[in-house]
Amino acid sequence: MSYYESNGIYEYLEENNIKNFFWTTSDKWILVYGNEKQEPKVVSVVVKSSGNSEGVSQQEKNIISVVKSIVKDTDIHMNFIRYDADKPLETVQYWEDGSARLDTITMDDLRNRYIHHGIKMNENKTKKFINDRSSSQYHEWQRDNMGSDVTVSDIDLIRFKGNEIKEIIELKRSKIPLEKWNPYKADFNNFILLSKLAVKAGIDFYIAYNYRQERPFLDDISYIKLFEFDYRMKEYYKFIRYLPIEEFVSDFDPSLN
């Protein structure tokens, strides 16, 4: 899984005040959990905080609202998890659709809730994670406690058309030139999971690739290589075309190309 501390596409959207996209910051994630067949079972809004915050902030409510819009006509469960990065990971603040309030639950309770919604967990009980500001205790807990058959993907970017979600977009970047890069088979399980989520939600799923120069560092977003990815297609993915960043962020319809 990739967690972007900085990304040229995010920065471009912010600098140009482009409003029809949604993404989360580096201390907030939208995580999709799937079973051994990459069937999406749970979408979690996970937030790293400093201190045990009370209530749910407006920014957190906005993320929850977007996730609820994605899963509203599906059988996929959604929840909200906030953990305190300044303390050992023994409890989290937890909310799920239908709950009256934000509760504090143990990690074993959280583990059991994922099991209840179809996520296979390791046989060992939850261990305590000591706080380490250089890493994410929650993601370490996830790695050590979720079974090897579980697929986990984060949602990088969401495109709106008016008030409706139109697309989920996976952002990829590397030092490989645009014309040579194609989606890696090693990532297919993650892409299949997101594709199945998109199909259930009645939206599209795309992969957007840009070149990243390493020395000196340059996140080159002048052109985007765009792919459609649909687990129902024989080859899974299809190259659409190269897009200038200005066209990528415009309200174009990839299906017409």
mmCIF file of C-alpha atoms in Angstrom:
data_model
loop_
_atom_site.group_PDB
_atom_site.id
_atom_site.type_symbol
_atom_site.label_atom_id
_atom_site.label_comp_id
_atom_site.label_asym_id
_atom_site.label_seq_id
_atom_site.Cartn_x
_atom_site.Cartn_y
_atom_site.Cartn_z
ATOM 1 C CA MET A 1 0.000 0.000 0.000
ATOM 2 C CA SER A 2 1.122 3.514 -0.720
ATOM 3 C CA TYR A 3 0.685 6.493 1.625
ATOM 4 C CA TYR A 4 1.521 9.810 -0.030
ATOM 5 C CA GLU A 5 3.127 12.435 2.150
ATOM 6 C CA SER A 6 3.197 14.666 -0.929
ATOM 7 C CA ASN A 7 1.879 14.213 -4.433
ATOM 8 C CA GLY A 8 2.076 16.478 -7.449
ATOM 9 C CA ILE A 9 -1.511 15.808 -8.468
ATOM 10 C CA TYR A 10 -2.843 16.711 -5.014
ATOM 11 C CA GLU A 11 -0.718 19.858 -5.017
ATOM 12 C CA TYR A 12 -1.975 20.856 -8.472
ATOM 13 C CA LEU A 13 -5.599 20.401 -7.418
ATOM 14 C CA GLU A 14 -5.033 22.505 -4.293
ATOM 15 C CA GLU A 15 -3.074 25.269 -6.020
ATOM 16 C CA ASN A 16 -5.696 25.611 -8.756
ATOM 17 C CA ASN A 17 -8.627 25.359 -6.333
ATOM 18 C CA ILE A 18 -10.204 22.496 -8.295
ATOM 19 C CA LYS A 19 -13.240 21.366 -6.331
ATOM 20 C CA ASN A 20 -14.567 18.241 -8.055
ATOM 21 C CA PHE A 21 -11.978 15.922 -6.485
ATOM 22 C CA PHE A 22 -11.724 14.487 -2.976
ATOM 23 C CA TRP A 23 -8.752 12.937 -1.183
ATOM 24 C CA THR A 24 -7.522 12.522 2.381
ATOM 25 C CA THR A 25 -4.426 13.962 4.028
ATOM 26 C CA SER A 26 -1.430 11.958 5.264
ATOM 27 C CA ASP A 27 -2.900 11.329 8.734
ATOM 28 C CA LYS A 28 -6.264 10.138 7.399
ATOM 29 C CA TRP A 29 -6.996 7.130 5.211
ATOM 30 C CA ILE A 30 -9.927 5.521 3.437
ATOM 31 C CA LEU A 31 -9.096 1.811 3.607
ATOM 32 C CA VAL A 32 -10.955 -0.927 1.729
ATOM 33 C CA TYR A 33 -10.786 -4.460 3.188
ATOM 34 C CA GLY A 34 -11.556 -7.524 1.104
ATOM 35 C CA ASN A 35 -11.672 -11.276 1.640
ATOM 36 C CA GLU A 36 -9.668 -13.992 -0.101
ATOM 37 C CA LYS A 37 -11.632 -13.403 -3.324
ATOM 38 C CA GLN A 38 -10.979 -9.636 -3.214
ATOM 39 C CA GLU A 39 -14.654 -9.044 -2.415
ATOM 40 C CA PRO A 40 -14.926 -5.714 -0.531
ATOM 41 C CA LYS A 41 -16.399 -6.235 2.934
ATOM 42 C CA VAL A 42 -15.518 -3.135 4.973
ATOM 43 C CA VAL A 43 -14.489 0.438 4.151
ATOM 44 C CA SER A 44 -12.826 2.164 7.113
ATOM 45 C CA VAL A 45 -12.095 5.826 7.684
ATOM 46 C CA VAL A 46 -8.930 5.707 9.806
ATOM 47 C CA VAL A 47 -7.596 8.840 11.501
ATOM 48 C CA LYS A 48 -4.327 9.340 13.403
ATOM 49 C CA SER A 49 -4.710 11.967 16.118
ATOM 50 C CA SER A 50 -2.552 13.537 18.788
ATOM 51 C CA GLY A 51 -4.546 13.361 21.986
ATOM 52 C CA ASN A 52 -7.898 11.714 22.570
ATOM 53 C CA SER A 53 -10.173 14.054 20.596
ATOM 54 C CA GLU A 54 -13.801 14.448 21.589
ATOM 55 C CA GLY A 55 -16.549 14.100 19.030
ATOM 56 C CA VAL A 56 -16.105 13.970 15.251
ATOM 57 C CA SER A 57 -14.643 16.996 13.468
ATOM 58 C CA GLN A 58 -16.215 18.536 10.382
ATOM 59 C CA GLN A 59 -13.343 17.264 8.242
ATOM 60 C CA GLU A 60 -13.874 13.751 9.574
ATOM 61 C CA LYS A 61 -17.623 14.062 8.927
ATOM 62 C CA ASN A 62 -16.870 15.049 5.337
ATOM 63 C CA ILE A 63 -14.783 11.900 4.807
ATOM 64 C CA ILE A 64 -17.464 9.734 6.426
ATOM 65 C CA SER A 65 -20.094 11.315 4.171
ATOM 66 C CA VAL A 66 -18.075 10.481 1.038
ATOM 67 C CA VAL A 67 -17.587 6.871 2.140
ATOM 68 C CA LYS A 68 -21.283 6.517 2.983
ATOM 69 C CA SER A 69 -22.078 7.736 -0.547
ATOM 70 C CA ILE A 70 -19.836 5.036 -2.023
ATOM 71 C CA VAL A 71 -21.293 2.131 -0.026
ATOM 72 C CA LYS A 72 -24.910 3.327 0.311
ATOM 73 C CA ASP A 73 -26.435 0.914 -2.221
ATOM 74 C CA THR A 74 -24.140 -2.000 -1.438
ATOM 75 C CA ASP A 75 -23.781 -4.681 1.238
ATOM 76 C CA ILE A 76 -20.407 -3.249 2.288
ATOM 77 C CA HIS A 77 -19.987 -2.166 5.906
ATOM 78 C CA MET A 78 -18.337 1.152 6.832
ATOM 79 C CA ASN A 79 -16.789 2.384 10.056
ATOM 80 C CA PHE A 80 -14.734 5.208 11.536
ATOM 81 C CA ILE A 81 -11.596 4.573 13.615
ATOM 82 C CA ARG A 82 -9.460 7.168 15.375
ATOM 83 C CA TYR A 83 -6.320 6.298 17.324
ATOM 84 C CA ASP A 84 -4.018 8.386 19.496
ATOM 85 C CA ALA A 85 -0.484 8.327 18.043
ATOM 86 C CA ASP A 86 0.963 9.543 21.368
ATOM 87 C CA LYS A 87 -0.058 6.419 23.291
ATOM 88 C CA PRO A 88 0.467 2.660 23.004
ATOM 89 C CA LEU A 89 -2.219 1.227 20.750
ATOM 90 C CA GLU A 90 -4.567 -0.455 23.232
ATOM 91 C CA THR A 91 -7.874 1.205 22.315
ATOM 92 C CA VAL A 92 -9.405 3.219 19.489
ATOM 93 C CA GLN A 93 -12.356 5.538 19.199
ATOM 94 C CA TYR A 94 -14.922 3.800 17.029
ATOM 95 C CA TRP A 95 -18.133 4.611 15.185
ATOM 96 C CA GLU A 96 -20.138 2.679 12.633
ATOM 97 C CA ASP A 97 -23.269 3.482 10.681
ATOM 98 C CA GLY A 98 -26.221 3.213 13.031
ATOM 99 C CA SER A 99 -24.235 3.969 16.195
ATOM 100 C CA ALA A 100 -25.503 6.796 18.373
ATOM 101 C CA ARG A 101 -22.079 7.959 19.515
ATOM 102 C CA LEU A 102 -18.316 7.560 19.277
ATOM 103 C CA ASP A 103 -17.223 4.699 21.561
ATOM 104 C CA THR A 104 -13.833 3.666 22.930
ATOM 105 C CA ILE A 105 -13.167 -0.013 22.258
ATOM 106 C CA THR A 106 -10.191 -2.349 22.733
ATOM 107 C CA MET A 107 -8.142 -3.708 19.856
ATOM 108 C CA ASP A 108 -9.607 -7.163 20.483
ATOM 109 C CA ASP A 109 -13.088 -5.638 20.177
ATOM 110 C CA LEU A 110 -12.049 -4.016 16.896
ATOM 111 C CA ARG A 111 -10.647 -7.317 15.695
ATOM 112 C CA ASN A 112 -13.945 -9.058 16.447
ATOM 113 C CA ARG A 113 -15.919 -6.421 14.560
ATOM 114 C CA TYR A 114 -13.866 -7.019 11.432
ATOM 115 C CA ILE A 115 -14.390 -10.769 11.838
ATOM 116 C CA HIS A 116 -18.151 -10.169 12.129
ATOM 117 C CA HIS A 117 -18.159 -8.388 8.780
ATOM 118 C CA GLY A 118 -16.264 -11.097 6.902
ATOM 119 C CA ILE A 119 -12.594 -10.194 7.369
ATOM 120 C CA LYS A 120 -10.380 -13.139 8.296
ATOM 121 C CA MET A 121 -7.994 -12.421 11.141
ATOM 122 C CA ASN A 122 -4.893 -14.243 12.386
ATOM 123 C CA GLU A 123 -5.408 -16.713 15.203
ATOM 124 C CA ASN A 124 -3.139 -14.830 17.610
ATOM 125 C CA LYS A 125 -4.688 -12.234 19.874
ATOM 126 C CA THR A 126 -3.960 -8.561 19.387
ATOM 127 C CA LYS A 127 -0.629 -7.393 20.747
ATOM 128 C CA LYS A 128 0.063 -3.914 22.112
ATOM 129 C CA PHE A 129 1.946 -1.513 19.850
ATOM 130 C CA ILE A 130 4.197 1.065 21.462
ATOM 131 C CA ASN A 131 3.865 4.521 19.969
ATOM 132 C CA ASP A 132 6.458 5.309 17.323
ATOM 133 C CA ARG A 133 6.029 8.675 15.623
ATOM 134 C CA SER A 134 7.992 7.476 12.592
ATOM 135 C CA SER A 135 5.399 4.831 11.746
ATOM 136 C CA SER A 136 1.702 4.117 12.054
ATOM 137 C CA GLN A 137 0.732 1.821 14.911
ATOM 138 C CA TYR A 138 -2.631 1.156 13.295
ATOM 139 C CA HIS A 139 -1.107 -0.015 10.037
ATOM 140 C CA GLU A 140 1.269 -2.259 11.969
ATOM 141 C CA TRP A 141 -1.714 -3.672 13.864
ATOM 142 C CA GLN A 142 -3.505 -4.223 10.571
ATOM 143 C CA ARG A 143 -0.490 -5.985 9.053
ATOM 144 C CA ASP A 144 0.046 -8.275 12.065
ATOM 145 C CA ASN A 145 -3.577 -9.107 12.842
ATOM 146 C CA MET A 146 -5.369 -9.460 9.522
ATOM 147 C CA GLY A 147 -5.056 -12.844 7.870
ATOM 148 C CA SER A 148 -2.851 -13.396 4.842
ATOM 149 C CA ASP A 149 -5.922 -13.807 2.620
ATOM 150 C CA VAL A 150 -7.112 -10.261 3.351
ATOM 151 C CA THR A 151 -6.543 -7.629 0.670
ATOM 152 C CA VAL A 152 -6.297 -4.001 1.821
ATOM 153 C CA SER A 153 -6.258 -0.970 -0.470
ATOM 154 C CA ASP A 154 -6.420 2.737 0.216
ATOM 155 C CA ILE A 155 -8.469 5.079 -1.954
ATOM 156 C CA ASP A 156 -6.200 7.758 -3.397
ATOM 157 C CA LEU A 157 -8.536 10.062 -5.293
ATOM 158 C CA ILE A 158 -12.264 10.440 -5.926
ATOM 159 C CA ARG A 159 -13.791 12.472 -8.749
ATOM 160 C CA PHE A 160 -17.233 14.053 -8.440
ATOM 161 C CA LYS A 161 -19.598 15.197 -11.136
ATOM 162 C CA GLY A 162 -21.918 17.630 -9.429
ATOM 163 C CA ASN A 163 -22.929 15.943 -6.174
ATOM 164 C CA GLU A 164 -22.420 12.417 -7.494
ATOM 165 C CA ILE A 165 -19.253 10.342 -7.222
ATOM 166 C CA LYS A 166 -18.105 9.500 -10.739
ATOM 167 C CA GLU A 167 -14.758 7.714 -10.320
ATOM 168 C CA ILE A 168 -12.239 6.188 -7.957
ATOM 169 C CA ILE A 169 -8.701 6.855 -9.226
ATOM 170 C CA GLU A 170 -5.590 4.963 -8.161
ATOM 171 C CA LEU A 171 -2.498 7.180 -8.328
ATOM 172 C CA LYS A 172 0.777 5.526 -9.317
ATOM 173 C CA ARG A 173 4.169 7.098 -9.956
ATOM 174 C CA SER A 174 7.749 5.890 -10.409
ATOM 175 C CA LYS A 175 10.998 6.541 -12.292
ATOM 176 C CA ILE A 176 9.795 4.441 -15.261
ATOM 177 C CA PRO A 177 9.040 6.598 -18.328
ATOM 178 C CA LEU A 178 5.371 7.062 -19.190
ATOM 179 C CA GLU A 179 5.491 5.061 -22.419
ATOM 180 C CA LYS A 180 7.022 2.007 -20.684
ATOM 181 C CA TRP A 181 4.855 1.780 -17.569
ATOM 182 C CA ASN A 182 1.873 -0.551 -17.259
ATOM 183 C CA PRO A 183 0.028 -1.775 -14.145
ATOM 184 C CA TYR A 184 2.028 -4.450 -12.301
ATOM 185 C CA LYS A 185 0.545 -7.914 -11.801
ATOM 186 C CA ALA A 186 1.754 -7.769 -8.191
ATOM 187 C CA ASP A 187 -0.809 -4.996 -7.616
ATOM 188 C CA PHE A 188 -3.699 -6.744 -9.348
ATOM 189 C CA ASN A 189 -5.357 -8.036 -6.153
ATOM 190 C CA ASN A 190 -5.515 -4.472 -4.813
ATOM 191 C CA PHE A 191 -6.834 -3.181 -8.132
ATOM 192 C CA ILE A 192 -9.416 -5.987 -8.355
ATOM 193 C CA LEU A 193 -10.633 -5.100 -4.852
ATOM 194 C CA LEU A 194 -11.089 -1.436 -5.798
ATOM 195 C CA SER A 195 -12.673 -2.404 -9.120
ATOM 196 C CA LYS A 196 -15.204 -4.622 -7.349
ATOM 197 C CA LEU A 197 -15.993 -1.783 -4.943
ATOM 198 C CA ALA A 198 -16.501 0.580 -7.890
ATOM 199 C CA VAL A 199 -18.756 -1.872 -9.726
ATOM 200 C CA LYS A 200 -20.896 -2.409 -6.621
ATOM 201 C CA ALA A 201 -21.148 1.365 -6.186
ATOM 202 C CA GLY A 202 -22.001 1.949 -9.858
ATOM 203 C CA ILE A 203 -18.934 4.108 -10.549
ATOM 204 C CA ASP A 204 -15.741 3.754 -12.622
ATOM 205 C CA PHE A 205 -12.225 2.835 -11.556
ATOM 206 C CA TYR A 206 -9.113 4.222 -13.247
ATOM 207 C CA ILE A 207 -5.354 4.131 -12.742
ATOM 208 C CA ALA A 208 -3.467 7.387 -13.345
ATOM 209 C CA TYR A 209 0.316 7.172 -13.715
ATOM 210 C CA ASN A 210 2.868 9.984 -13.747
ATOM 211 C CA TYR A 211 6.649 10.026 -14.039
ATOM 212 C CA ARG A 212 8.703 10.844 -10.941
ATOM 213 C CA GLN A 213 12.291 11.945 -11.416
ATOM 214 C CA GLU A 214 14.496 10.862 -8.505
ATOM 215 C CA ARG A 215 17.534 13.177 -8.690
ATOM 216 C CA PRO A 216 16.751 15.969 -8.360
ATOM 217 C CA PHE A 217 13.279 15.026 -7.168
ATOM 218 C CA LEU A 218 10.549 16.062 -9.591
ATOM 219 C CA ASP A 219 6.976 14.814 -9.532
ATOM 220 C CA ASP A 220 6.294 15.390 -13.225
ATOM 221 C CA ILE A 221 2.534 15.652 -13.699
ATOM 222 C CA SER A 222 2.639 17.475 -17.022
ATOM 223 C CA TYR A 223 1.231 14.316 -18.636
ATOM 224 C CA ILE A 224 -0.810 11.509 -17.093
ATOM 225 C CA LYS A 225 -1.027 7.982 -18.499
ATOM 226 C CA LEU A 226 -4.584 6.811 -17.875
ATOM 227 C CA PHE A 227 -5.873 3.238 -17.700
ATOM 228 C CA GLU A 228 -9.316 1.780 -17.197
ATOM 229 C CA PHE A 229 -9.288 -1.205 -14.837
ATOM 230 C CA ASP A 230 -12.268 -3.563 -14.637
ATOM 231 C CA TYR A 231 -11.982 -7.038 -13.114
ATOM 232 C CA ARG A 232 -14.726 -8.231 -15.505
ATOM 233 C CA MET A 233 -12.534 -7.607 -18.580
ATOM 234 C CA LYS A 234 -10.376 -10.438 -19.894
ATOM 235 C CA GLU A 235 -7.161 -8.409 -19.650
ATOM 236 C CA TYR A 236 -8.328 -6.436 -16.555
ATOM 237 C CA TYR A 237 -6.883 -3.122 -17.728
ATOM 238 C CA LYS A 238 -6.978 -1.031 -20.891
ATOM 239 C CA PHE A 239 -4.791 1.926 -21.803
ATOM 240 C CA ILE A 240 -6.934 4.965 -22.597
ATOM 241 C CA ARG A 241 -4.471 7.697 -23.559
ATOM 242 C CA TYR A 242 -1.927 10.256 -22.407
ATOM 243 C CA LEU A 243 -3.506 13.366 -20.937
ATOM 244 C CA PRO A 244 -2.084 16.788 -20.136
ATOM 245 C CA ILE A 245 -2.757 17.464 -16.464
ATOM 246 C CA GLU A 246 -5.166 20.261 -17.446
ATOM 247 C CA GLU A 247 -7.312 17.779 -19.360
ATOM 248 C CA PHE A 248 -7.045 15.100 -16.686
ATOM 249 C CA VAL A 249 -8.562 17.402 -14.070
ATOM 250 C CA SER A 250 -11.218 18.720 -16.455
ATOM 251 C CA ASP A 251 -14.668 17.174 -16.698
ATOM 252 C CA PHE A 252 -13.836 14.820 -19.556
ATOM 253 C CA ASP A 253 -15.409 11.395 -20.086
ATOM 254 C CA PRO A 254 -12.738 8.668 -20.519
ATOM 255 C CA SER A 255 -15.347 6.229 -21.869
ATOM 256 C CA LEU A 256 -15.675 8.381 -25.023
ATOM 257 C CA ASN A 257 -12.005 7.979 -25.960
#
